[in-house]
Short mmCIF file of C-alpha atoms and ligand atoms in Angstrom, two decimals:
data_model
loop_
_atom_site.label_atom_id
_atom_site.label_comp_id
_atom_site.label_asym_id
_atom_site.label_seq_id
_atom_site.Cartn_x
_atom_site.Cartn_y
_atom_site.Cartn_z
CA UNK J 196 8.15 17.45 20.17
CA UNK J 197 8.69 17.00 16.48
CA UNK J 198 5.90 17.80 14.11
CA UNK J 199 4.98 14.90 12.11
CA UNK J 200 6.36 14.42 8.34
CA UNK J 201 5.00 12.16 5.87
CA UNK J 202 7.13 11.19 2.56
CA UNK J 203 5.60 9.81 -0.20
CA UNK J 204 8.69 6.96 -2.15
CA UNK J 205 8.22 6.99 -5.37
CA UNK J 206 8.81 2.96 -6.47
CA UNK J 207 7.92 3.14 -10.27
CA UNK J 208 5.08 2.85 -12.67
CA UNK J 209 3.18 -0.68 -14.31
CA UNK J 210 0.74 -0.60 -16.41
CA UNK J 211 -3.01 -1.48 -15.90
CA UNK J 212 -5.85 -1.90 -18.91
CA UNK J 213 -8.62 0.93 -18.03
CA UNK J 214 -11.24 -1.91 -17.39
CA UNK J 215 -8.87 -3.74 -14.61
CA UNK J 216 -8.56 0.11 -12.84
CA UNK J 217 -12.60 0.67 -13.25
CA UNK J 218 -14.66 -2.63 -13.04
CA UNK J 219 -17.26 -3.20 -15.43
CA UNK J 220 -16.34 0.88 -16.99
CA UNK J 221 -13.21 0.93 -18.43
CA UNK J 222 -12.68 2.30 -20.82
CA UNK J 223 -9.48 -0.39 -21.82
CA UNK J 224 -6.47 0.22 -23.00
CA UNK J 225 -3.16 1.08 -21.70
CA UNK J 226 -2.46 3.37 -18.63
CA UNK J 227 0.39 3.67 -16.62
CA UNK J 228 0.00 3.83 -12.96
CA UNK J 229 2.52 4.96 -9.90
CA UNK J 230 3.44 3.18 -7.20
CA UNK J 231 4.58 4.38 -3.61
CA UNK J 232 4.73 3.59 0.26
CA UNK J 233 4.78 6.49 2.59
CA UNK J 234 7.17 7.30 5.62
CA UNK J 235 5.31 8.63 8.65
CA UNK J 236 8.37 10.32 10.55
CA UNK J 237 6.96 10.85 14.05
CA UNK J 238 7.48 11.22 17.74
CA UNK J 239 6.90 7.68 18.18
CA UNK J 240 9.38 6.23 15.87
CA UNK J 241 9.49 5.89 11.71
CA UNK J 242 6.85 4.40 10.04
CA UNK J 243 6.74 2.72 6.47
CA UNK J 244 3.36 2.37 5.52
CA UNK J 245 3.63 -0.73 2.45
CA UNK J 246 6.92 -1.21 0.61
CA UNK J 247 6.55 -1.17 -3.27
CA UNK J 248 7.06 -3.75 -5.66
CA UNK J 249 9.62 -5.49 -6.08
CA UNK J 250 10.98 -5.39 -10.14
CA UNK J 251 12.29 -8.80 -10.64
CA UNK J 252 9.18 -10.49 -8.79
CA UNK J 253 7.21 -7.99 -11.12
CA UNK J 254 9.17 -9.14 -14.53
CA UNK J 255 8.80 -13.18 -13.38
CA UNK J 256 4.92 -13.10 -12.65
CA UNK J 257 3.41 -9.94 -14.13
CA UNK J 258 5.37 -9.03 -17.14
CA UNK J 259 2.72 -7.55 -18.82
CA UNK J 260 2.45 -4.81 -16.78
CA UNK J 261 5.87 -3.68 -17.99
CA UNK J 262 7.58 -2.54 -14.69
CA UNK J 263 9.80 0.11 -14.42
CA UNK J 264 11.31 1.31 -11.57
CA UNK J 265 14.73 3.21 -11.00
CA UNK J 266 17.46 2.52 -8.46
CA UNK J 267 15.59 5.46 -6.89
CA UNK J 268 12.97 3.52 -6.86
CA UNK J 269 13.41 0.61 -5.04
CA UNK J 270 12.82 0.73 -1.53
CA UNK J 271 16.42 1.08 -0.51
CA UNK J 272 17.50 4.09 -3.32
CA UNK J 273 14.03 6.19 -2.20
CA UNK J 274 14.88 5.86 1.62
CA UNK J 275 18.65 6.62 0.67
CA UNK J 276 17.17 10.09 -1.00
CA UNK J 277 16.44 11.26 2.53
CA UNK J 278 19.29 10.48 3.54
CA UNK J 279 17.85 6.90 5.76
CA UNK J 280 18.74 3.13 5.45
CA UNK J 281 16.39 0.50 6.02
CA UNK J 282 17.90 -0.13 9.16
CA UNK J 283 16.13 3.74 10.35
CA UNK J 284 12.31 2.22 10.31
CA UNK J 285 11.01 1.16 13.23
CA UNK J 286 7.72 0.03 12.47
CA UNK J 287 6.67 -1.06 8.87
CA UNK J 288 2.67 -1.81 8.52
CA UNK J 289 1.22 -3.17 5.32
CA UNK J 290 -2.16 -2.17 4.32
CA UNK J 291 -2.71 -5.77 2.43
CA UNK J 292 -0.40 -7.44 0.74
CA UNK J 293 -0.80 -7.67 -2.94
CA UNK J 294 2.45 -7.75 -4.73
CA UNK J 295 2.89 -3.97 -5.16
CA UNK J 296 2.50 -2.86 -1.45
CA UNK J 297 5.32 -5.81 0.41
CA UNK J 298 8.00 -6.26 -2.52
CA UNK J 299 10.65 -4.29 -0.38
CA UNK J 300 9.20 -5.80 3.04
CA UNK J 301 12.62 -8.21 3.04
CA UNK J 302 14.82 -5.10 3.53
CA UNK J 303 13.14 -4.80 6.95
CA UNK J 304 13.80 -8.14 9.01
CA UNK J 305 14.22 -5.84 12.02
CA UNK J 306 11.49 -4.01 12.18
CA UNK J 307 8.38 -4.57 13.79
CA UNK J 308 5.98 -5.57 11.56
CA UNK J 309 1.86 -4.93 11.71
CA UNK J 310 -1.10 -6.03 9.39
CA UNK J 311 -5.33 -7.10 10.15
CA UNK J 312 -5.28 -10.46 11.70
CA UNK J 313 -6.51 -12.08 8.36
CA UNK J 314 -4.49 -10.69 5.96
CA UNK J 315 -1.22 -13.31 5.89
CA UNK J 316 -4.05 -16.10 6.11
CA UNK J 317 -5.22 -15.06 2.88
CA UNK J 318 -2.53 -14.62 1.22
CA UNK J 319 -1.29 -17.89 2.30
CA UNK J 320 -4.89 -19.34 1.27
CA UNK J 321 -6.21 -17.22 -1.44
CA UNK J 322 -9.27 -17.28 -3.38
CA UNK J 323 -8.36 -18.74 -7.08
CA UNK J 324 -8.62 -14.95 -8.75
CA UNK J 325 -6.29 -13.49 -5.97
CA UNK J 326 -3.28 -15.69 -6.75
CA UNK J 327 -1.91 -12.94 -9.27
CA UNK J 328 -2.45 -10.10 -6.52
CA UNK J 329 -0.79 -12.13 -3.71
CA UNK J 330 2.21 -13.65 -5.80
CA UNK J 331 5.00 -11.96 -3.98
CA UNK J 332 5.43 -13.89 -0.65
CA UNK J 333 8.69 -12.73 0.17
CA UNK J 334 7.36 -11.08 3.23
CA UNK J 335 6.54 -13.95 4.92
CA UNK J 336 8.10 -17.82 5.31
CA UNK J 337 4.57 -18.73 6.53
CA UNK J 338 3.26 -18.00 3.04
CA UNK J 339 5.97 -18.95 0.81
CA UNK J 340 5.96 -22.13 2.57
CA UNK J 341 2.17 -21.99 2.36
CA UNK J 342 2.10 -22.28 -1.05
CA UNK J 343 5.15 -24.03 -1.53
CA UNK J 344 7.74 -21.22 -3.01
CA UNK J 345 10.41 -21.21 0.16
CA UNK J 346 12.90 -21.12 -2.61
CA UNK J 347 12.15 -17.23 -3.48
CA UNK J 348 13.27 -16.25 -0.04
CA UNK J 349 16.72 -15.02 -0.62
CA UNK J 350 17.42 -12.20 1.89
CA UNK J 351 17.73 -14.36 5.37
CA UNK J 352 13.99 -14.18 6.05
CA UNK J 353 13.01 -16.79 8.96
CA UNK J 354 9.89 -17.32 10.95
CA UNK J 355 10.63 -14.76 13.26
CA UNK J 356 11.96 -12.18 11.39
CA UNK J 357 8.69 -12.00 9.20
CA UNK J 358 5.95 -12.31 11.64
CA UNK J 359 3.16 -10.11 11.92
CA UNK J 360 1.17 -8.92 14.80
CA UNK J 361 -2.45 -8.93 13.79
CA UNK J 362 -4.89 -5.89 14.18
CA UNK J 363 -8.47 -5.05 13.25
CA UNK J 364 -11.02 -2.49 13.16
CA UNK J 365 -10.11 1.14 13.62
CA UNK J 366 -7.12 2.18 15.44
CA UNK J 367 -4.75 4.58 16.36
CA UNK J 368 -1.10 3.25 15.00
CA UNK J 369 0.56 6.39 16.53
CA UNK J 370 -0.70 9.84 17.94
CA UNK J 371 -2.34 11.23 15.27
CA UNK J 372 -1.85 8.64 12.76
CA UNK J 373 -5.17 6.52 11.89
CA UNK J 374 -5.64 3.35 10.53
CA UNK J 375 -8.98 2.80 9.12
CA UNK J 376 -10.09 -0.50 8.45
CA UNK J 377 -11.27 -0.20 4.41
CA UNK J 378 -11.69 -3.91 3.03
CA UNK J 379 -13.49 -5.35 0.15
CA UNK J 380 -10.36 -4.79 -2.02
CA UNK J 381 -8.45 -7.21 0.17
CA UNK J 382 -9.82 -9.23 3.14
CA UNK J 383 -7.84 -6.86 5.64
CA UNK J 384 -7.60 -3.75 3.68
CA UNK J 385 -6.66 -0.29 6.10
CA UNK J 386 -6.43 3.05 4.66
CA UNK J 387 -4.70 5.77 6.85
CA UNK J 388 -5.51 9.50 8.15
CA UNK J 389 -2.59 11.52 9.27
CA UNK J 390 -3.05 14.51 11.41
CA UNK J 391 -0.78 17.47 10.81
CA UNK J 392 -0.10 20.41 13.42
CA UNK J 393 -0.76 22.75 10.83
CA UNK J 394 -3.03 21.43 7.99
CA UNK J 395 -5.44 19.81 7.02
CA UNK J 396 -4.98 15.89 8.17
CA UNK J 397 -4.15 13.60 5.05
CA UNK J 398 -6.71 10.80 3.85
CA UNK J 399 -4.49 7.85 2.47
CA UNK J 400 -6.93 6.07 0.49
CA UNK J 401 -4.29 3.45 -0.59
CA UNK J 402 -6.34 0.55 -2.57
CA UNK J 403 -9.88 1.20 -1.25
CA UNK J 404 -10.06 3.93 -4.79
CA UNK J 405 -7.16 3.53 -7.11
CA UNK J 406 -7.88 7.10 -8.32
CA UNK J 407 -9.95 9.89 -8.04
CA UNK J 408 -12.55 8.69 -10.16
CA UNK J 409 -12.72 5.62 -8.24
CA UNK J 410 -14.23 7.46 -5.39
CA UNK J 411 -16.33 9.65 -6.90
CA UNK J 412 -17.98 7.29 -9.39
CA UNK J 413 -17.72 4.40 -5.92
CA UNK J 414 -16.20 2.21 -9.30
CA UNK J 415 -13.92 -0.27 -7.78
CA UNK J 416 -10.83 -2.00 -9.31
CA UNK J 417 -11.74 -5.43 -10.71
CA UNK J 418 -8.96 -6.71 -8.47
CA UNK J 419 -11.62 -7.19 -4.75
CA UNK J 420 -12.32 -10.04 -2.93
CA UNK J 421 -15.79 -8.01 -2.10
CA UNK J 422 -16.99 -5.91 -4.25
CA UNK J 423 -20.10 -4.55 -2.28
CA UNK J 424 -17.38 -4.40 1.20
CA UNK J 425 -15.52 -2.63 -1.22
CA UNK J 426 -18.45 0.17 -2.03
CA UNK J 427 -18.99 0.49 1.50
CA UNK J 428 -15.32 1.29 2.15
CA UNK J 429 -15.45 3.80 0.05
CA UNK J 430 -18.40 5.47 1.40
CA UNK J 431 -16.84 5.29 4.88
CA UNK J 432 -13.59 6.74 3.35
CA UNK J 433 -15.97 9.58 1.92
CA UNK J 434 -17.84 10.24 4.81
CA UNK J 435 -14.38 10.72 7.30
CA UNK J 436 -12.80 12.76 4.85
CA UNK J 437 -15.51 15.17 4.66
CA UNK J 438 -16.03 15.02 8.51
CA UNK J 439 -12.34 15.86 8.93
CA UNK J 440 -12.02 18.19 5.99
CA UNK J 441 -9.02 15.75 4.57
CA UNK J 442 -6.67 16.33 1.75
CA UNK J 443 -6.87 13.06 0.07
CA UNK J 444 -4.14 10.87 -1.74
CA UNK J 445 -5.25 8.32 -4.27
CA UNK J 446 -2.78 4.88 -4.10
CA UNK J 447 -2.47 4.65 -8.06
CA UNK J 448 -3.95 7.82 -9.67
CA UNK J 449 -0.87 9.45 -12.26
CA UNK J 450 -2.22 12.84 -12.83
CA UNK J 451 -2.68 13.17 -8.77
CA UNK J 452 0.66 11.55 -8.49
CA UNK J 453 1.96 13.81 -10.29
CA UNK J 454 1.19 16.92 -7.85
CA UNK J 455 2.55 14.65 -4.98
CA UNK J 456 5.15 15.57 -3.02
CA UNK J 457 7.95 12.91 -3.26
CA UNK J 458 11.85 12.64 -2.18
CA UNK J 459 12.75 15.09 0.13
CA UNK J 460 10.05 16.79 -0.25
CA UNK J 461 7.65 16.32 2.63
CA UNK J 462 4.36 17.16 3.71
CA UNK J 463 3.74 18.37 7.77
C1 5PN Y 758 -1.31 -3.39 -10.25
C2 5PN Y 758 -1.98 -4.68 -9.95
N1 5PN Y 758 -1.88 -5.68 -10.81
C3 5PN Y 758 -2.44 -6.89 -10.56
C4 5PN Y 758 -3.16 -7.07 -9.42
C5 5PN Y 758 -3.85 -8.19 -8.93
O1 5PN Y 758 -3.96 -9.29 -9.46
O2 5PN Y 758 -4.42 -7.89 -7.75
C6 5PN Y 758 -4.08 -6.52 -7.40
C7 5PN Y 758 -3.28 -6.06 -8.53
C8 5PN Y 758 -2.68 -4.83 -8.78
O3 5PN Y 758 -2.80 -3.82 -7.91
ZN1 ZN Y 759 -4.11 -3.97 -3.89
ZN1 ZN Y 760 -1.98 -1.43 -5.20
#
């Protein structure tokens, strides 16, 4: 058997004012942020855990936070670095699906595809102050026709080829690899713990802490549907990571970023 092999894809930068990254703290003004997904290579097939943005969504609805993202960096240049097409992923779970974590889900109509049973309701449905988070409905006809914006499907996407089983609670989504349900930020919010055969297992905070600071300070983003779900999320996320002595990975901190991993480069 394999060991397991996570890749963080790089897929760009936008930029957030300070007070959107810590609610009701700031400080505001510009900062740049990173965005990724992360391939679990395992025994049990290749996973793609969220898919990016996707740049010209990004330019039509959310402008101001001045994409930019390299051929690289789009879902299909940062799989190509490892030398993988689209076509290679087996199994692509989103942890919610704000606009930066399912912009390159249409590049995977084969795949099987896995999210919390509420999640596609939502963003089919949302509450008024969501409608910027879940603008990119590519990933599903049920929500661009939801909200009537079928005309933004362009690669091919039916019914069937963008249907989602639905999961909750806390699961295993391979040997090894667990899915944590964290929401407050989103309805159906997971984070993810990977075991490694020889290290310390990886916390995958994803949007339950943007940063760092998030977790320490328990300062949300301003983007939540619950705010106080979202606090206890990240006390659960604290409390498992210290249980399991866990490396953790922030889902939009630059200086961690930064010392990241990414490319070829892998972590096991
Ligand atoms: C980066 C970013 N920008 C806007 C929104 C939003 O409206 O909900 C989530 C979110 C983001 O993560
Ligand atoms: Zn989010
Ligand atoms: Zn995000």
């Amino acid at each position: 058997m394999t060991d397991t092999k996570v890749y963080f894809l790089d897929g760009g930068t936008l930029l957030l004012d300070g007070y959107h990254i810590y609610w009701n703290q700031g400080p505001g003004g510009d900062v740049r942020i990173p965005a990724y997904s992360v391939l679990i290579e395992h025994a049990e097939g290749r996973f793609l855990i969220d898919t990016g943005f996707d740049y010209d969504h990004t330019m039509k609805y959310l402008a101001f936070e001045k994409p930019t993202q390299t051929p690289e960096q789009t879902i299909p240049g940062a799989l190509k670095l490892l030398g993988l097409e689209p076509k290679d992923i087996d199994v692509v779970f989103n942890t919610h699906f704000h606009f930066d974590h399912c912009g390159g889900n249409k590049h995977f109509p084969h795949a099987r595809k896995i999210c919390h049973k509420d999640e596609v309701a939502q963003a089919c449905n949302p509450e008024v102050f969501e409608h910027l988070g879940y603008s990119d409905l590519s990933f599903s006809v049920e929500a661009a026709e939801a909200r009537g914006r079928s005309d933004e499907l362009t690669h091919g996407q039916t019914r069937e080829n963008t249907t989602f089983e639905g999961v909750e609670g806390d699961f295993e989504l391979a040997k090894g690899v667990h899915m944590i349900a964290t929401p407050g930020h989103t309805i159906g919010h997971y984070s993810c713990m990977v075991e490694r055969a020889n290290d310390r297992p990886m916390m995958l905070v994803l949007d339950a802490a943007y940063t760092r600071r998030n977790l320490e300070t328990l300062c949300q983003a301003s983007f939540h549907l619950d705010p106080a779900e979202g606090v206890r999320s990240m006390r659960k996320i604290r409390e498992l990571a210290e249980k399991h002595d866990a490396e953790l990975f922030f889902s939009h901190d630059m200086e961690a970023f930064q010392t990241y991993r990414t490319g070829p480069n892998f972590y096991s």
